[in-house]
Amino acid sequence: MISFRLDVEDLADTRFAISPLREVMGSLRALRAPALYPLHVRWRAAVLQGLDPADARLLAALVGDTLALPDFLTPRPTSFAPTLDEQLTVVRATPEETVRRDLLAAHAPGPLPDVLRAVTAPGDAPVAELLEELCALLRRYWESALLPSWPRMRLVLEADITHRARRLATGGARLLFSDLHRNLRWEDDGVLRIDRMRGRHHVDGSGRGLRLVPSLFAHQPAPPVSAAEPPMLAYPSRGAGTLWEPEPEPDAPALAALLGAPRTTLLRLLADPLPTVELARRLGVTPSAVSQHLRVLHATGLVTRARDGRRVLYRRSPLGERLARHGGA
């Protein structure tokens, strides 16, 4: 069992955060133990197929046999949604002794994998070089495995945080923690207990606050391995089952009902830049009629415009592209 003692200052500084690096590291657990992550089976197969064998070996070495992760590779977020690069900057600044401590702790009681064993003896290993190699590796992995799905992943994580924040607002810490996971218990003595943990230690918040980080790759609450780290808890996010659902089929009638038939037709035509006169010619209407609809589409951010000599060219904006794509325009 691991526990956090949280005083009034800690509860006042209890915050949620989204951590891209936490999702990177959590996803490595899904690669290592697919039985615990049945929702990610297809994603896992696609990722493994595209991984370089050397990268795959080093990534696997970052997860212990008990699925523990090195704490320095899951840094505590200092803002609501840090970027991956911001978090990797924190990783690069990790002291050598912390790197060694966390790698040994993640693999305890067993030895380090061969690819990491050189860092165990102080002075014998280029730890700074290892940190650079790990950061480059994690960035490559992020770009291939998670970045394509990150906008959708972030929406699911933000929806979870909205739900949890409502629980906190309506029922306080007790209601919040009772809903995070069955292994969590909030005690009257101000202690948050995390059951069924391999480690056994107690962490005093001491006014440092608690960071709560939803994760799509957590199957149970995951606190830091080391008792020296401030209170932080990754927990299973709601909505993980919806993450890999197929996109809905385009529904052209629904888009027409939203925008009206004339504006839907205009949005379809504006896949390429066109002037008002050409749009009017193609639609068989007056330029003034087209201009009225274009003003509305531009005001709502669905089209952009740019001057080309005496002409003004209109084109779908990124938002208009997404709307047109999903609406079958």
Short mmCIF file of C-alpha atoms in Angstrom, two decimals:
data_model
loop_
_atom_site.label_atom_id
_atom_site.label_comp_id
_atom_site.label_asym_id
_atom_site.label_seq_id
_atom_site.Cartn_x
_atom_site.Cartn_y
_atom_site.Cartn_z
CA MET A 1 0.00 0.00 0.00
CA ILE A 2 1.14 3.54 -0.80
CA SER A 3 -0.40 6.53 0.94
CA PHE A 4 -0.37 10.31 0.68
CA ARG A 5 -1.05 12.51 3.69
CA LEU A 6 -2.75 15.65 2.37
CA ASP A 7 -3.27 18.67 4.59
CA VAL A 8 -5.49 21.66 3.86
CA GLU A 9 -2.80 23.28 1.68
CA ASP A 10 -2.39 20.08 -0.34
CA LEU A 11 -6.13 19.77 -0.95
CA ALA A 12 -6.27 23.44 -1.95
CA ASP A 13 -3.51 22.72 -4.48
CA THR A 14 -5.04 19.53 -5.90
CA ARG A 15 -5.01 19.95 -9.66
CA PHE A 16 -5.66 17.94 -12.79
CA ALA A 17 -3.19 17.82 -15.66
CA ILE A 18 -2.76 16.17 -19.04
CA SER A 19 0.66 14.65 -19.62
CA PRO A 20 1.75 13.60 -23.13
CA LEU A 21 4.87 11.95 -21.73
CA ARG A 22 2.79 10.02 -19.22
CA GLU A 23 0.73 8.65 -22.13
CA VAL A 24 3.93 7.76 -23.99
CA MET A 25 5.26 5.81 -21.01
CA GLY A 26 1.89 4.30 -20.15
CA SER A 27 1.50 3.06 -23.71
CA LEU A 28 4.76 1.12 -23.31
CA ARG A 29 2.97 -0.93 -20.66
CA ALA A 30 0.31 -1.78 -23.23
CA LEU A 31 3.06 -2.99 -25.58
CA ARG A 32 4.59 -5.07 -22.77
CA ALA A 33 1.40 -6.56 -21.25
CA PRO A 34 -1.38 -6.64 -23.88
CA ALA A 35 -3.67 -8.77 -21.70
CA LEU A 36 -4.14 -5.83 -19.33
CA TYR A 37 -5.07 -3.51 -22.18
CA PRO A 38 -7.61 -5.28 -24.41
CA LEU A 39 -8.98 -1.96 -25.69
CA HIS A 40 -5.64 -1.18 -27.33
CA VAL A 41 -5.00 -4.49 -29.11
CA ARG A 42 -5.35 -3.17 -32.67
CA TRP A 43 -3.38 -0.03 -31.88
CA ARG A 44 -0.63 -2.19 -30.34
CA ALA A 45 -0.38 -4.42 -33.41
CA ALA A 46 -0.06 -1.42 -35.73
CA VAL A 47 2.60 0.22 -33.54
CA LEU A 48 4.72 -2.92 -33.19
CA GLN A 49 4.65 -3.46 -36.93
CA GLY A 50 6.20 -0.03 -37.52
CA LEU A 51 8.81 -0.03 -34.72
CA ASP A 52 12.51 -0.32 -35.47
CA PRO A 53 13.82 -3.43 -33.62
CA ALA A 54 16.56 -1.44 -31.84
CA ASP A 55 14.02 1.16 -30.69
CA ALA A 56 11.68 -1.61 -29.55
CA ARG A 57 14.39 -3.18 -27.35
CA LEU A 58 15.24 0.07 -25.61
CA LEU A 59 11.58 1.01 -25.15
CA ALA A 60 10.87 -2.39 -23.60
CA ALA A 61 13.78 -1.88 -21.20
CA LEU A 62 12.06 1.20 -19.76
CA VAL A 63 9.29 -0.93 -18.24
CA GLY A 64 10.03 -3.19 -15.29
CA ASP A 65 8.78 -6.77 -14.96
CA THR A 66 6.12 -5.45 -12.54
CA LEU A 67 5.21 -2.76 -15.14
CA ALA A 68 6.82 -0.08 -12.98
CA LEU A 69 8.06 3.01 -14.82
CA PRO A 70 11.09 5.14 -13.94
CA ASP A 71 9.81 8.22 -12.14
CA PHE A 72 12.11 10.59 -14.03
CA LEU A 73 10.36 9.60 -17.27
CA THR A 74 6.94 10.51 -15.85
CA PRO A 75 7.69 14.01 -14.49
CA ARG A 76 5.06 15.83 -12.49
CA PRO A 77 3.26 18.30 -14.81
CA THR A 78 3.84 21.91 -13.81
CA SER A 79 0.97 23.23 -15.94
CA PHE A 80 -2.40 21.92 -17.06
CA ALA A 81 -1.21 20.60 -20.43
CA PRO A 82 2.55 20.76 -21.00
CA THR A 83 3.85 19.85 -24.45
CA LEU A 84 5.95 16.76 -24.97
CA ASP A 85 9.00 18.92 -25.66
CA GLU A 86 8.52 20.80 -22.39
CA GLN A 87 8.41 17.51 -20.52
CA LEU A 88 11.45 16.13 -22.32
CA THR A 89 13.35 19.27 -21.31
CA VAL A 90 12.62 18.32 -17.69
CA VAL A 91 13.86 14.78 -18.38
CA ARG A 92 17.15 16.05 -19.83
CA ALA A 93 17.80 17.99 -16.61
CA THR A 94 17.45 14.92 -14.37
CA PRO A 95 20.46 14.47 -12.03
CA GLU A 96 22.57 11.37 -12.72
CA GLU A 97 21.90 9.86 -9.30
CA THR A 98 18.13 10.20 -9.86
CA VAL A 99 18.36 8.45 -13.23
CA ARG A 100 20.19 5.53 -11.63
CA ARG A 101 17.85 5.40 -8.64
CA ASP A 102 14.71 5.38 -10.77
CA LEU A 103 15.93 2.80 -13.28
CA LEU A 104 16.99 0.44 -10.49
CA ALA A 105 13.69 0.98 -8.63
CA ALA A 106 11.60 0.28 -11.73
CA HIS A 107 13.34 -3.06 -12.27
CA ALA A 108 13.70 -4.10 -8.62
CA PRO A 109 14.21 -6.71 -7.36
CA GLY A 110 15.66 -7.91 -10.67
CA PRO A 111 18.70 -6.56 -12.53
CA LEU A 112 18.63 -3.90 -15.19
CA PRO A 113 18.27 -5.05 -18.81
CA ASP A 114 21.57 -5.25 -20.66
CA VAL A 115 20.90 -2.07 -22.66
CA LEU A 116 20.66 -0.08 -19.40
CA ARG A 117 23.18 -1.86 -17.20
CA ALA A 118 26.03 0.54 -17.97
CA VAL A 119 24.39 3.35 -15.98
CA THR A 120 24.41 1.55 -12.63
CA ALA A 121 27.90 2.59 -11.52
CA PRO A 122 28.52 6.30 -10.85
CA GLY A 123 31.22 7.70 -13.08
CA ASP A 124 31.25 4.68 -15.39
CA ALA A 125 28.42 5.64 -17.69
CA PRO A 126 27.60 8.63 -19.88
CA VAL A 127 24.22 9.31 -18.25
CA ALA A 128 23.82 12.60 -20.13
CA GLU A 129 24.23 10.70 -23.40
CA LEU A 130 21.64 8.16 -22.26
CA LEU A 131 19.17 10.95 -21.46
CA GLU A 132 19.64 12.46 -24.93
CA GLU A 133 19.20 9.04 -26.53
CA LEU A 134 16.04 8.37 -24.51
CA CYS A 135 14.55 11.77 -25.33
CA ALA A 136 15.19 11.29 -29.04
CA LEU A 137 13.73 7.78 -28.85
CA LEU A 138 10.60 8.88 -26.99
CA ARG A 139 10.04 11.71 -29.46
CA ARG A 140 10.30 9.30 -32.44
CA TYR A 141 7.95 6.90 -30.74
CA TRP A 142 5.49 9.71 -29.89
CA GLU A 143 5.42 10.91 -33.50
CA SER A 144 4.71 7.48 -34.93
CA ALA A 145 2.54 5.88 -32.22
CA LEU A 146 0.53 8.61 -30.50
CA LEU A 147 0.72 11.98 -32.26
CA PRO A 148 -1.67 10.98 -35.11
CA SER A 149 -4.35 10.20 -32.50
CA TRP A 150 -3.41 12.86 -29.94
CA PRO A 151 -6.22 15.37 -30.72
CA ARG A 152 -8.81 12.66 -30.12
CA MET A 153 -6.95 11.33 -27.07
CA ARG A 154 -6.79 14.78 -25.53
CA LEU A 155 -10.53 15.29 -26.00
CA VAL A 156 -11.21 12.07 -24.08
CA LEU A 157 -8.83 13.10 -21.29
CA GLU A 158 -10.35 16.58 -21.04
CA ALA A 159 -13.84 15.06 -20.84
CA ASP A 160 -12.68 12.92 -17.92
CA ILE A 161 -11.28 15.97 -16.13
CA THR A 162 -14.56 17.85 -16.64
CA HIS A 163 -16.43 14.96 -15.01
CA ARG A 164 -13.99 14.74 -12.08
CA ALA A 165 -14.03 18.49 -11.50
CA ARG A 166 -17.81 18.36 -11.24
CA ARG A 167 -17.54 15.58 -8.66
CA LEU A 168 -15.06 17.64 -6.65
CA ALA A 169 -17.27 20.71 -6.82
CA THR A 170 -20.42 18.89 -5.72
CA GLY A 171 -19.06 16.42 -3.18
CA GLY A 172 -15.55 17.46 -2.20
CA ALA A 173 -12.46 15.28 -2.00
CA ARG A 174 -14.32 12.26 -0.61
CA LEU A 175 -16.64 12.04 -3.62
CA LEU A 176 -13.78 12.73 -6.04
CA PHE A 177 -11.51 9.98 -4.73
CA SER A 178 -14.33 7.43 -4.36
CA ASP A 179 -14.99 7.73 -8.09
CA LEU A 180 -11.39 7.55 -9.36
CA HIS A 181 -10.79 3.84 -8.74
CA ARG A 182 -11.82 1.07 -6.36
CA ASN A 183 -8.24 0.80 -5.06
CA LEU A 184 -8.35 4.35 -3.68
CA ARG A 185 -9.58 5.20 -0.18
CA TRP A 186 -9.89 8.64 1.35
CA GLU A 187 -9.61 8.35 5.13
CA ASP A 188 -10.87 10.72 7.80
CA ASP A 189 -7.30 11.30 8.96
CA GLY A 190 -6.53 13.12 5.69
CA VAL A 191 -4.73 10.20 4.09
CA LEU A 192 -5.31 8.97 0.54
CA ARG A 193 -4.52 5.25 0.50
CA ILE A 194 -3.72 3.35 -2.68
CA ASP A 195 -4.24 -0.37 -2.17
CA ARG A 196 -2.80 -3.33 -4.07
CA MET A 197 0.52 -1.63 -4.73
CA ARG A 198 3.77 -3.60 -4.78
CA GLY A 199 5.57 -0.82 -2.95
CA ARG A 200 4.85 0.21 0.64
CA HIS A 201 5.62 3.77 1.60
CA HIS A 202 4.02 6.93 2.95
CA VAL A 203 4.42 10.37 1.38
CA ASP A 204 3.72 13.59 3.26
CA GLY A 205 2.33 16.24 0.96
CA SER A 206 3.84 19.02 3.05
CA GLY A 207 2.00 21.69 1.10
CA ARG A 208 3.25 20.51 -2.29
CA GLY A 209 -0.24 19.64 -3.50
CA LEU A 210 -1.49 16.64 -5.46
CA ARG A 211 -1.42 16.21 -9.23
CA LEU A 212 -4.11 13.99 -10.73
CA VAL A 213 -3.32 12.81 -14.25
CA PRO A 214 -5.92 10.83 -16.24
CA SER A 215 -4.40 8.24 -18.52
CA LEU A 216 -5.80 6.15 -21.35
CA PHE A 217 -3.06 3.58 -20.67
CA ALA A 218 -3.54 3.09 -16.92
CA HIS A 219 -5.30 -0.06 -15.73
CA GLN A 220 -5.06 0.97 -12.07
CA PRO A 221 -3.87 3.99 -10.04
CA ALA A 222 -0.16 4.61 -10.59
CA PRO A 223 1.74 6.76 -8.06
CA PRO A 224 5.48 7.44 -8.31
CA VAL A 225 7.70 4.50 -7.40
CA SER A 226 9.93 6.58 -5.13
CA ALA A 227 8.78 7.95 -1.78
CA ALA A 228 10.98 11.00 -2.48
CA GLU A 229 8.65 12.26 -5.21
CA PRO A 230 5.82 14.70 -4.38
CA PRO A 231 2.23 13.39 -4.51
CA MET A 232 1.08 12.56 -8.02
CA LEU A 233 -1.37 9.96 -9.24
CA ALA A 234 -2.08 8.72 -12.74
CA TYR A 235 -5.45 6.99 -12.91
CA PRO A 236 -7.56 5.24 -15.58
CA SER A 237 -9.44 7.79 -17.66
CA ARG A 238 -13.12 7.43 -18.44
CA GLY A 239 -13.96 6.98 -22.10
CA ALA A 240 -10.95 4.87 -23.09
CA GLY A 241 -13.31 2.43 -24.79
CA THR A 242 -14.40 5.11 -27.25
CA LEU A 243 -10.89 6.06 -28.33
CA TRP A 244 -10.46 3.68 -31.24
CA GLU A 245 -14.08 3.65 -32.41
CA PRO A 246 -14.34 4.34 -36.15
CA GLU A 247 -15.22 7.84 -37.25
CA PRO A 248 -18.92 8.26 -38.06
CA GLU A 249 -19.88 7.92 -41.70
CA PRO A 250 -20.33 11.21 -43.55
CA ASP A 251 -23.88 12.53 -43.28
CA ALA A 252 -24.54 15.05 -46.04
CA PRO A 253 -28.20 15.66 -45.06
CA ALA A 254 -27.10 16.53 -41.52
CA LEU A 255 -24.61 19.11 -42.82
CA ALA A 256 -27.26 20.62 -45.08
CA ALA A 257 -29.64 20.81 -42.13
CA LEU A 258 -26.97 22.66 -40.15
CA LEU A 259 -25.81 25.14 -42.79
CA GLY A 260 -28.58 25.12 -45.34
CA ALA A 261 -28.28 23.72 -48.86
CA PRO A 262 -26.70 26.83 -50.52
CA ARG A 263 -23.92 27.18 -47.94
CA THR A 264 -23.27 23.44 -47.94
CA THR A 265 -22.83 23.58 -51.72
CA LEU A 266 -20.47 26.55 -51.39
CA LEU A 267 -18.40 24.69 -48.80
CA ARG A 268 -18.15 21.73 -51.18
CA LEU A 269 -16.97 23.96 -54.04
CA LEU A 270 -14.34 25.74 -51.93
CA ALA A 271 -11.91 22.83 -51.70
CA ASP A 272 -9.82 25.07 -54.01
CA PRO A 273 -9.60 28.88 -53.97
CA LEU A 274 -12.34 30.52 -56.03
CA PRO A 275 -13.57 34.11 -56.51
CA THR A 276 -17.17 35.19 -55.98
CA VAL A 277 -17.83 35.58 -59.71
CA GLU A 278 -16.74 32.03 -60.51
CA LEU A 279 -18.84 30.62 -57.67
CA ALA A 280 -21.85 32.54 -58.95
CA ARG A 281 -21.26 31.21 -62.48
CA ARG A 282 -21.08 27.60 -61.30
CA LEU A 283 -24.19 27.94 -59.16
CA GLY A 284 -26.18 29.94 -61.69
CA VAL A 285 -26.98 32.74 -59.24
CA THR A 286 -25.97 36.39 -58.84
CA PRO A 287 -22.61 37.36 -57.24
CA SER A 288 -24.49 39.31 -54.56
CA ALA A 289 -26.36 36.16 -53.49
CA VAL A 290 -23.06 34.27 -53.20
CA SER A 291 -21.49 37.15 -51.27
CA GLN A 292 -24.20 36.97 -48.59
CA HIS A 293 -23.50 33.31 -47.93
CA LEU A 294 -19.73 33.82 -48.05
CA ARG A 295 -19.96 36.53 -45.41
CA VAL A 296 -21.69 34.09 -43.05
CA LEU A 297 -19.23 31.27 -43.77
CA HIS A 298 -16.28 33.61 -43.24
CA ALA A 299 -17.72 35.07 -40.02
CA THR A 300 -18.13 31.57 -38.58
CA GLY A 301 -14.57 30.57 -39.49
CA LEU A 302 -15.53 27.99 -42.11
CA VAL A 303 -13.84 29.76 -45.02
CA THR A 304 -10.79 31.99 -45.38
CA ARG A 305 -10.20 34.74 -47.91
CA ALA A 306 -7.14 36.28 -49.52
CA ARG A 307 -6.69 39.00 -52.15
CA ASP A 308 -5.20 38.07 -55.52
CA GLY A 309 -4.80 41.31 -57.44
CA ARG A 310 -8.31 42.71 -57.84
CA ARG A 311 -9.96 39.45 -56.91
CA VAL A 312 -10.78 38.02 -53.48
CA LEU A 313 -10.33 34.26 -53.35
CA TYR A 314 -12.25 32.11 -50.86
CA ARG A 315 -11.28 28.67 -49.62
CA ARG A 316 -12.34 26.27 -46.87
CA SER A 317 -10.55 26.85 -43.57
CA PRO A 318 -9.17 23.88 -41.55
CA LEU A 319 -12.42 23.95 -39.56
CA GLY A 320 -14.40 24.00 -42.80
CA GLU A 321 -12.31 21.09 -44.10
CA ARG A 322 -13.17 18.98 -41.07
CA LEU A 323 -16.84 19.86 -41.24
CA ALA A 324 -16.98 19.17 -44.97
CA ARG A 325 -15.11 15.87 -44.60
CA HIS A 326 -17.36 14.53 -41.85
CA GLY A 327 -20.45 15.90 -43.56
CA GLY A 328 -19.67 14.38 -46.91
CA ALA A 329 -19.41 17.75 -48.67
#
